[in-house]
mmCIF file with all atom_site columns, C-alpha atoms in Angstrom:
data_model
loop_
_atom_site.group_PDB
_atom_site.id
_atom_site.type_symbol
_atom_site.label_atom_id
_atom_site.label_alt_id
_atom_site.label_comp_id
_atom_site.label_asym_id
_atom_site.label_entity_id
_atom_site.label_seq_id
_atom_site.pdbx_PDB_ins_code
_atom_site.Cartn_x
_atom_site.Cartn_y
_atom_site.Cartn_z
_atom_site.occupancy
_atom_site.B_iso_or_equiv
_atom_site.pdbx_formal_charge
_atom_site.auth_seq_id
_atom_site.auth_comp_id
_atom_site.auth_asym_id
_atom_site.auth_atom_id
_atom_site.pdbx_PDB_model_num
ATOM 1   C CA . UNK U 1 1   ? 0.072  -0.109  23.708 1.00 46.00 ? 1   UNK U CA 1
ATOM 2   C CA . UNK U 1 2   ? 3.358  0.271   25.555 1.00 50.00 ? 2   UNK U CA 1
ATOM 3   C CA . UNK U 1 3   ? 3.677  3.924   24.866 1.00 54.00 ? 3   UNK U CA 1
ATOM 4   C CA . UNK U 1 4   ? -0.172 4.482   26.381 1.00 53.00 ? 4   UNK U CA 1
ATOM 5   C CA . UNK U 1 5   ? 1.240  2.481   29.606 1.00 48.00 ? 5   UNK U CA 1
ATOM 6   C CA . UNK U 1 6   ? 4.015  4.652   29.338 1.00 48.00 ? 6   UNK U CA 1
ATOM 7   C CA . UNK U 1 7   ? 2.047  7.760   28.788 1.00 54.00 ? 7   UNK U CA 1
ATOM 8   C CA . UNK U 1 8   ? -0.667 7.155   32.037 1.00 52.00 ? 8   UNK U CA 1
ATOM 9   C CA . UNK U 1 9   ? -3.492 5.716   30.287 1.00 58.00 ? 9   UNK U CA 1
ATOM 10  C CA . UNK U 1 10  ? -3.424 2.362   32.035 1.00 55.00 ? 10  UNK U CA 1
ATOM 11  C CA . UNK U 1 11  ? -1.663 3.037   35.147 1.00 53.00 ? 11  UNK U CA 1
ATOM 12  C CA . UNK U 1 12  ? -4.217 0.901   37.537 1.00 58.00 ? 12  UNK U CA 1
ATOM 13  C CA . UNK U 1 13  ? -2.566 -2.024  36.012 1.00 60.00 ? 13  UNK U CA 1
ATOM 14  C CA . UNK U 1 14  ? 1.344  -0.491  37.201 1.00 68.00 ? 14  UNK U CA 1
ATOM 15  C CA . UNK U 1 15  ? 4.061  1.005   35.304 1.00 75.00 ? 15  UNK U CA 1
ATOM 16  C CA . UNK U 1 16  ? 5.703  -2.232  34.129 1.00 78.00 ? 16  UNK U CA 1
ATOM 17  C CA . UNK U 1 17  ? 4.624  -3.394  30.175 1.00 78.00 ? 17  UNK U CA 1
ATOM 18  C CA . UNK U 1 18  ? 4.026  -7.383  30.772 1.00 73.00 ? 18  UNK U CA 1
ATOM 19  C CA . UNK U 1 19  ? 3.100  -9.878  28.275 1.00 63.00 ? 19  UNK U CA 1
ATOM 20  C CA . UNK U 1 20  ? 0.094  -9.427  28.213 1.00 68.00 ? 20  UNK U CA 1
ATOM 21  C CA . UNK U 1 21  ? 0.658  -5.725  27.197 1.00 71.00 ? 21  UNK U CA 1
ATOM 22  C CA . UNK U 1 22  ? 2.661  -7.594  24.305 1.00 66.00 ? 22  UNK U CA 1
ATOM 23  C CA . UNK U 1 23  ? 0.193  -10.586 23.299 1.00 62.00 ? 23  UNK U CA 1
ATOM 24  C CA . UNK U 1 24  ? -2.380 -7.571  23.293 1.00 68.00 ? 24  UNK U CA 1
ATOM 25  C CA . UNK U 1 25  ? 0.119  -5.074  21.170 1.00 67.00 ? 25  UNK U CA 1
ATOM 26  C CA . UNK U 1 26  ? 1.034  -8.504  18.845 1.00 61.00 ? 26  UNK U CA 1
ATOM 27  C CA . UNK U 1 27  ? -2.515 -9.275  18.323 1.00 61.00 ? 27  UNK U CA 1
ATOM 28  C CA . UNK U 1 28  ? -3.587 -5.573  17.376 1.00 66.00 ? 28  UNK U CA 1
ATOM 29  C CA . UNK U 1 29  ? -1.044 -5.537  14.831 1.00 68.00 ? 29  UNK U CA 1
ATOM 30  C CA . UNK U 1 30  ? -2.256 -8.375  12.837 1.00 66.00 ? 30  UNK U CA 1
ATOM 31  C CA . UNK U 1 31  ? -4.382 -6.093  10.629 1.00 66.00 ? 31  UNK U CA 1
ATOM 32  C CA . UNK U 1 32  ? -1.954 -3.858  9.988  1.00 68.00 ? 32  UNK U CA 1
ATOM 33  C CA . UNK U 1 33  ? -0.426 -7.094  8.488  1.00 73.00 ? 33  UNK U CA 1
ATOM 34  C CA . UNK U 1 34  ? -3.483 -8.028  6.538  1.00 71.00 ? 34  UNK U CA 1
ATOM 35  C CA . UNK U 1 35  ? -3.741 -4.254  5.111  1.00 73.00 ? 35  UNK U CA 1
ATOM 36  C CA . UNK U 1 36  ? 0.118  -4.575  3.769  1.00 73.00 ? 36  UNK U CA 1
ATOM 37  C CA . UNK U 1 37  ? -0.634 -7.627  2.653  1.00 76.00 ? 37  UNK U CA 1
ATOM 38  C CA . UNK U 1 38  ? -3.747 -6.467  0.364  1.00 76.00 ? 38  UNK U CA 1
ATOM 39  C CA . UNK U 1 39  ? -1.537 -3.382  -0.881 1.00 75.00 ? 39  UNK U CA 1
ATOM 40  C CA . UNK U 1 40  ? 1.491  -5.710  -1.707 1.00 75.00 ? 40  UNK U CA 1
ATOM 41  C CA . UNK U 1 41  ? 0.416  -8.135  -3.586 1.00 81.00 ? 41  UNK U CA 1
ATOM 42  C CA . UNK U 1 42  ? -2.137 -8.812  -6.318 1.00 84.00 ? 42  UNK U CA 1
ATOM 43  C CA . UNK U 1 43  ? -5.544 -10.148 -6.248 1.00 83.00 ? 43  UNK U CA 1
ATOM 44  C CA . UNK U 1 44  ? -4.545 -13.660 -8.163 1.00 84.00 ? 44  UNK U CA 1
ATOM 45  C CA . UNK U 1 45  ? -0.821 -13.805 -5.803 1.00 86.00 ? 45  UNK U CA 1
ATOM 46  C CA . UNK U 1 46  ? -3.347 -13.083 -2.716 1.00 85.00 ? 46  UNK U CA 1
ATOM 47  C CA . UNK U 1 47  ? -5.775 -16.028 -3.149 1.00 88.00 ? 47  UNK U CA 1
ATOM 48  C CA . UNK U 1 48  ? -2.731 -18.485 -3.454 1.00 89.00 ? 48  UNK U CA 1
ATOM 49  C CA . UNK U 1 49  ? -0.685 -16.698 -0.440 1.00 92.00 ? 49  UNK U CA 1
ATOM 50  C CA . UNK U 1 50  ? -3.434 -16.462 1.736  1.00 91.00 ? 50  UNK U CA 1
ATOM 51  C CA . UNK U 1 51  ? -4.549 -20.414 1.217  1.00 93.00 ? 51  UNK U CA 1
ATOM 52  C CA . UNK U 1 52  ? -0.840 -21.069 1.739  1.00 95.00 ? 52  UNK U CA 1
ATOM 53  C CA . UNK U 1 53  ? -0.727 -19.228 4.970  1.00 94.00 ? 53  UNK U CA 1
ATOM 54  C CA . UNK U 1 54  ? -4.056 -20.647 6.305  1.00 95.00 ? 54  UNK U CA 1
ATOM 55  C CA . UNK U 1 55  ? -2.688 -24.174 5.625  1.00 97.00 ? 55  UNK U CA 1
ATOM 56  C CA . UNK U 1 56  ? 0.640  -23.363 7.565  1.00 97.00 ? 56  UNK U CA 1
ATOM 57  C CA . UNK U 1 57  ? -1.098 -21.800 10.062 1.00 95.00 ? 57  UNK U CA 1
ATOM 58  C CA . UNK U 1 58  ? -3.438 -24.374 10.949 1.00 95.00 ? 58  UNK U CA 1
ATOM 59  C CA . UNK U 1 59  ? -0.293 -27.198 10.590 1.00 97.00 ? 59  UNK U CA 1
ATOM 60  C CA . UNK U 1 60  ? 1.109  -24.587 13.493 1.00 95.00 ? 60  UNK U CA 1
ATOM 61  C CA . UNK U 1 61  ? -1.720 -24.297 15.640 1.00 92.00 ? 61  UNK U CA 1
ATOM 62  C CA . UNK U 1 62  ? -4.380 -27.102 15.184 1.00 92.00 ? 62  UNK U CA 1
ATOM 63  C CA . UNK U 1 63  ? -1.612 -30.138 14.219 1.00 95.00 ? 63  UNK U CA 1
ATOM 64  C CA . UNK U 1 64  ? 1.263  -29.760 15.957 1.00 95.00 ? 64  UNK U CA 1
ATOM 65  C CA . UNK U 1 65  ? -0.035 -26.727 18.731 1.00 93.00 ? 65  UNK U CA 1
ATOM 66  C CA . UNK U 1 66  ? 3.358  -24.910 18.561 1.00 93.00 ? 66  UNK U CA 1
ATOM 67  C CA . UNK U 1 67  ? 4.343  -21.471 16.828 1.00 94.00 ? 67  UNK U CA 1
ATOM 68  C CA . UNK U 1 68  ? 7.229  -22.682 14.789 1.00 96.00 ? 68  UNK U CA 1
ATOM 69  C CA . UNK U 1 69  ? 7.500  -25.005 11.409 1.00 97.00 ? 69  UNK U CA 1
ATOM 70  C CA . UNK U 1 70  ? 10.344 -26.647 9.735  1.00 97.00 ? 70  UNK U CA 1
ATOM 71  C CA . UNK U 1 71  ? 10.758 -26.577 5.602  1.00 98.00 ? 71  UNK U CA 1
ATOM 72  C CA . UNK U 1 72  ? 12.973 -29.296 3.665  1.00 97.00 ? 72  UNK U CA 1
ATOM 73  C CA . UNK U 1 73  ? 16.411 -27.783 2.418  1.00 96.00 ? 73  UNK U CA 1
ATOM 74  C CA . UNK U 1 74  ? 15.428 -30.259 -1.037 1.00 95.00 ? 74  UNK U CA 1
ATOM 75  C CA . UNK U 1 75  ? 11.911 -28.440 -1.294 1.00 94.00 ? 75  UNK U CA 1
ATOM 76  C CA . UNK U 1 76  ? 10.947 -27.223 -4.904 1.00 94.00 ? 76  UNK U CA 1
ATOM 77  C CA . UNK U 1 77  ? 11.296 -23.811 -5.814 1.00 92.00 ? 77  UNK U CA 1
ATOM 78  C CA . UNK U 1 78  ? 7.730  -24.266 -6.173 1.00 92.00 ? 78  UNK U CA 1
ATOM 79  C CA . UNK U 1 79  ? 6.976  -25.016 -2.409 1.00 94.00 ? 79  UNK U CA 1
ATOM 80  C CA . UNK U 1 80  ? 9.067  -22.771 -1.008 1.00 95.00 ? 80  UNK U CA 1
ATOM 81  C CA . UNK U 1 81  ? 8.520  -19.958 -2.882 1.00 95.00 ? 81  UNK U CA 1
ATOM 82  C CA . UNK U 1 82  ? 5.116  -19.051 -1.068 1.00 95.00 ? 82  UNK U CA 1
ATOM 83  C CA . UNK U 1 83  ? 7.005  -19.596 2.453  1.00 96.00 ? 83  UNK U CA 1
ATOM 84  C CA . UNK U 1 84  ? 9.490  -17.297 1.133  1.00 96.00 ? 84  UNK U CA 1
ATOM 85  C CA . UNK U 1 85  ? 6.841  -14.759 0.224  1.00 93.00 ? 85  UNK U CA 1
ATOM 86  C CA . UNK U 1 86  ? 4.920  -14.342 3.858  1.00 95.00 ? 86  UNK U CA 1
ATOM 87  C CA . UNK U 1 87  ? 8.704  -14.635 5.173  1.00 96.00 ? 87  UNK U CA 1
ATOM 88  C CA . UNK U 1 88  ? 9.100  -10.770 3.439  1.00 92.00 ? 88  UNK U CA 1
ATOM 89  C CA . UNK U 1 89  ? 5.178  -9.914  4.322  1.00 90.00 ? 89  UNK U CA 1
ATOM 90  C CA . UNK U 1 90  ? 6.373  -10.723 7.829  1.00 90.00 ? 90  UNK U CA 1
ATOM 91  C CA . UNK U 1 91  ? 3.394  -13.316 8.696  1.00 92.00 ? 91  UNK U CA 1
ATOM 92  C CA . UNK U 1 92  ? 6.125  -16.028 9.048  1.00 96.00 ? 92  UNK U CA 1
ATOM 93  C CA . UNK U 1 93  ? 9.847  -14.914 10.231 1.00 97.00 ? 93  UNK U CA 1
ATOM 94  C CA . UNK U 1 94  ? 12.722 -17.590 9.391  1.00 98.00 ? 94  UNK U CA 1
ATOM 95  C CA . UNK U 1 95  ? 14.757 -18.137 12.455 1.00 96.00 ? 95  UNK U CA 1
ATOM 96  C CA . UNK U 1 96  ? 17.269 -20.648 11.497 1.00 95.00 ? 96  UNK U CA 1
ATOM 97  C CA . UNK U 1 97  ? 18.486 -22.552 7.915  1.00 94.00 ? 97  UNK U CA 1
ATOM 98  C CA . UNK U 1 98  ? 20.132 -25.504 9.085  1.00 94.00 ? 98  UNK U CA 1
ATOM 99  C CA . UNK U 1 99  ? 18.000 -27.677 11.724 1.00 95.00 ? 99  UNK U CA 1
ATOM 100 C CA . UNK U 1 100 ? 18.451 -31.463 11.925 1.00 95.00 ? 100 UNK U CA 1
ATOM 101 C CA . UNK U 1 101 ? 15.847 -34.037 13.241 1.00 95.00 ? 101 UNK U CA 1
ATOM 102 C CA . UNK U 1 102 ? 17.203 -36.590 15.357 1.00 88.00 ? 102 UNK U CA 1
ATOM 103 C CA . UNK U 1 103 ? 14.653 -39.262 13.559 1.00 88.00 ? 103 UNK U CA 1
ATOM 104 C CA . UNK U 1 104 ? 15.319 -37.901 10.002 1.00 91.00 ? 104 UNK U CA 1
ATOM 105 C CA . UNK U 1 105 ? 18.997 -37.966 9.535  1.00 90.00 ? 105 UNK U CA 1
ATOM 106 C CA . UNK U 1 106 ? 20.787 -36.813 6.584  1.00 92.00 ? 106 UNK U CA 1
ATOM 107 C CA . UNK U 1 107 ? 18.058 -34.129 6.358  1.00 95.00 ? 107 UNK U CA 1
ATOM 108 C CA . UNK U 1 108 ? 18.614 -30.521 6.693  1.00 96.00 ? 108 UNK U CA 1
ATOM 109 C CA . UNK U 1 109 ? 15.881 -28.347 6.844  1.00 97.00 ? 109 UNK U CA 1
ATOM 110 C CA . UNK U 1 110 ? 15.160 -24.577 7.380  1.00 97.00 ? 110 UNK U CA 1
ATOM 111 C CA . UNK U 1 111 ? 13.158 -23.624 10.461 1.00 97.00 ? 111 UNK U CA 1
ATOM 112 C CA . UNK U 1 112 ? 10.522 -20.190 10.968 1.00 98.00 ? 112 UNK U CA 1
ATOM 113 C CA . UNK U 1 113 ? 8.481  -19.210 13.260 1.00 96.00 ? 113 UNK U CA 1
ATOM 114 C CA . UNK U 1 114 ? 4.630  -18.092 13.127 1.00 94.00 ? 114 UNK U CA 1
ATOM 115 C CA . UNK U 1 115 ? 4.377  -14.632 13.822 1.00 92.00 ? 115 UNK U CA 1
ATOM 116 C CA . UNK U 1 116 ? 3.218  -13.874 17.308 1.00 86.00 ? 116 UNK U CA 1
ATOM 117 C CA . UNK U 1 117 ? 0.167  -11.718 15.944 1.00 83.00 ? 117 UNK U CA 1
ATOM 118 C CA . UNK U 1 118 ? -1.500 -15.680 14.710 1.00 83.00 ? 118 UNK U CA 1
ATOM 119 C CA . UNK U 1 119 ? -1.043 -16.875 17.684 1.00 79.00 ? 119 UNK U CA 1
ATOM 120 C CA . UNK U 1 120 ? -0.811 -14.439 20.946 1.00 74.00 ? 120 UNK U CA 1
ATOM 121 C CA . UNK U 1 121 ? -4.330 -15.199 22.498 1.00 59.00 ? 121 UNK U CA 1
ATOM 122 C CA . UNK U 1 122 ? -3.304 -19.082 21.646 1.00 54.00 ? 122 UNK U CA 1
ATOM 123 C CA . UNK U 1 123 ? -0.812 -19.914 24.483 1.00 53.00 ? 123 UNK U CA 1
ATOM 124 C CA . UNK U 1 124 ? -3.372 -19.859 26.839 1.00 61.00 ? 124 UNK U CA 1
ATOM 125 C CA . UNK U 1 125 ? -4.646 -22.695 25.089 1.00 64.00 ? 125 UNK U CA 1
ATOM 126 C CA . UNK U 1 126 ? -4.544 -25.864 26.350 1.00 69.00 ? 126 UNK U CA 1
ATOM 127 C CA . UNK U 1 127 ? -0.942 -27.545 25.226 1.00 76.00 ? 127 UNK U CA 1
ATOM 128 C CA . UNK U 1 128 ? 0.304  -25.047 23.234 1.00 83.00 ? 128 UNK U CA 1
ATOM 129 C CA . UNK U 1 129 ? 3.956  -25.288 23.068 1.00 86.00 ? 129 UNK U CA 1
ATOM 130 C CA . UNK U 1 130 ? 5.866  -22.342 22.520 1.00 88.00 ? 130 UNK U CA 1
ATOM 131 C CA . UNK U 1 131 ? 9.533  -23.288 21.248 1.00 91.00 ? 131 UNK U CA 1
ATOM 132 C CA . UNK U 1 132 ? 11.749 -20.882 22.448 1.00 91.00 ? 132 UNK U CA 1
ATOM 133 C CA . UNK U 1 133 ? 14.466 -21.471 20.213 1.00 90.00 ? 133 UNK U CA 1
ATOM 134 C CA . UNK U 1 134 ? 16.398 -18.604 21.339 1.00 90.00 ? 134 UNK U CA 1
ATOM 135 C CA . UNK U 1 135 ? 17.087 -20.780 24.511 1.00 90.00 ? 135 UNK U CA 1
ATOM 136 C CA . UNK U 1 136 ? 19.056 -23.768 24.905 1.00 84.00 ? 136 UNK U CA 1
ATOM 137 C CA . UNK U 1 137 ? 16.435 -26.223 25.485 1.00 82.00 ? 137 UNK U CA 1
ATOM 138 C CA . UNK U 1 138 ? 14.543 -24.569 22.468 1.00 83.00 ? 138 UNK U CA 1
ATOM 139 C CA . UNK U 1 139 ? 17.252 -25.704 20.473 1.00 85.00 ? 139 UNK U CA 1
ATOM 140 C CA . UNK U 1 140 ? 15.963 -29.699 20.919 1.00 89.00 ? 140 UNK U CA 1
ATOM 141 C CA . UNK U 1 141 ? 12.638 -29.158 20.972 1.00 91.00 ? 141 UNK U CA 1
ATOM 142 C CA . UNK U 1 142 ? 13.017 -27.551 17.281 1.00 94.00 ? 142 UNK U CA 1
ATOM 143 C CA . UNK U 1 143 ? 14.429 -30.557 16.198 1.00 94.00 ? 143 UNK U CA 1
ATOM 144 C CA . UNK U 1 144 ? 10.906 -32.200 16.447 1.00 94.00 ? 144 UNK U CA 1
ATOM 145 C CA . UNK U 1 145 ? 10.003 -34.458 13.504 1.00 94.00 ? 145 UNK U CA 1
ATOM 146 C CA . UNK U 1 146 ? 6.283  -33.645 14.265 1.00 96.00 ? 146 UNK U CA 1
ATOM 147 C CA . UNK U 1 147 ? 7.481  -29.803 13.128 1.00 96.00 ? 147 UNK U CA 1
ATOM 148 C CA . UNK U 1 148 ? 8.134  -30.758 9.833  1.00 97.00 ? 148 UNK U CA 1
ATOM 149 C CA . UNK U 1 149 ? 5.815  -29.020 6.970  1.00 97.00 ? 149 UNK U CA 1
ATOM 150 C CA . UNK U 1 150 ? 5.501  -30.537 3.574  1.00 91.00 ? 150 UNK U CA 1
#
């Protein structure tokens, strides 16, 4: 996308990439995802994964409208390991392993993001909330109990 921009193909629209250049880029790539995920895994390991990954996805953007998620540090192996799974497929990206909620204390929990290709088109949705935990006010509004996934 950015290299056709780059290369003349869409110059009506100006030389500079903006984000919608990227939400459009993010959004193609999704079935490049869903390809490597077919050749990755195996037909049982897919059913599970992808019923996992619906279920987070839909916690993300039908329950709590944002594109990140919070996992218990004291999660089974079992619950986790999924999570950990479309962390390495790249449909989820761990961003942090030691968030606190201010109504959950004593609690440690391990915080990852949706990737951007599940949810590009969705910020234009009404109340979406993307957390921008790279910034310093994205640092509180992770530690939402409403983020928490179990």
């Amino acid at each position: 996308m950015a290299r056709q921009r780059l290369a003349g193909n869409d110059r009506f629209r100006g030389e500079r990439i903006s984000a919608e250049d990227v939400n459009k880029a993010a959004g193609e790539l999704d079935s490049f995802k869903q390809e490597d995920f077919q050749f990755d895994t195996s037909p049982d390991e897919s059913r599970g994964l992808r019923a996992e990954f619906e279920k987070i996805r839909n916690f993300c953007l039908e329950k709590t409208n944002t594109n990140c998620l919070l996992v218990d540090k004291e999660s089974s192996e079992k619950f986790v390991f999924p999570i950990k799974e479309l962390v390495d497929l790249k449909f989820l990206h761990h961003i942090s392993s030691r968030v606190t909620v201010r109504d959950r204390k004593g609690k440690i929990y391990d915080a990852y993001m949706l990737d951007i290709s599940q949810y590009s088109g969705e910020r234009k949705r009404r109340n979406f909330e993307m957390i921008k935990f790279w910034e310093r006010e994205g640092d509180s509004d992770l530690r939402k109990g409403k983020l928490v996934y179990s």
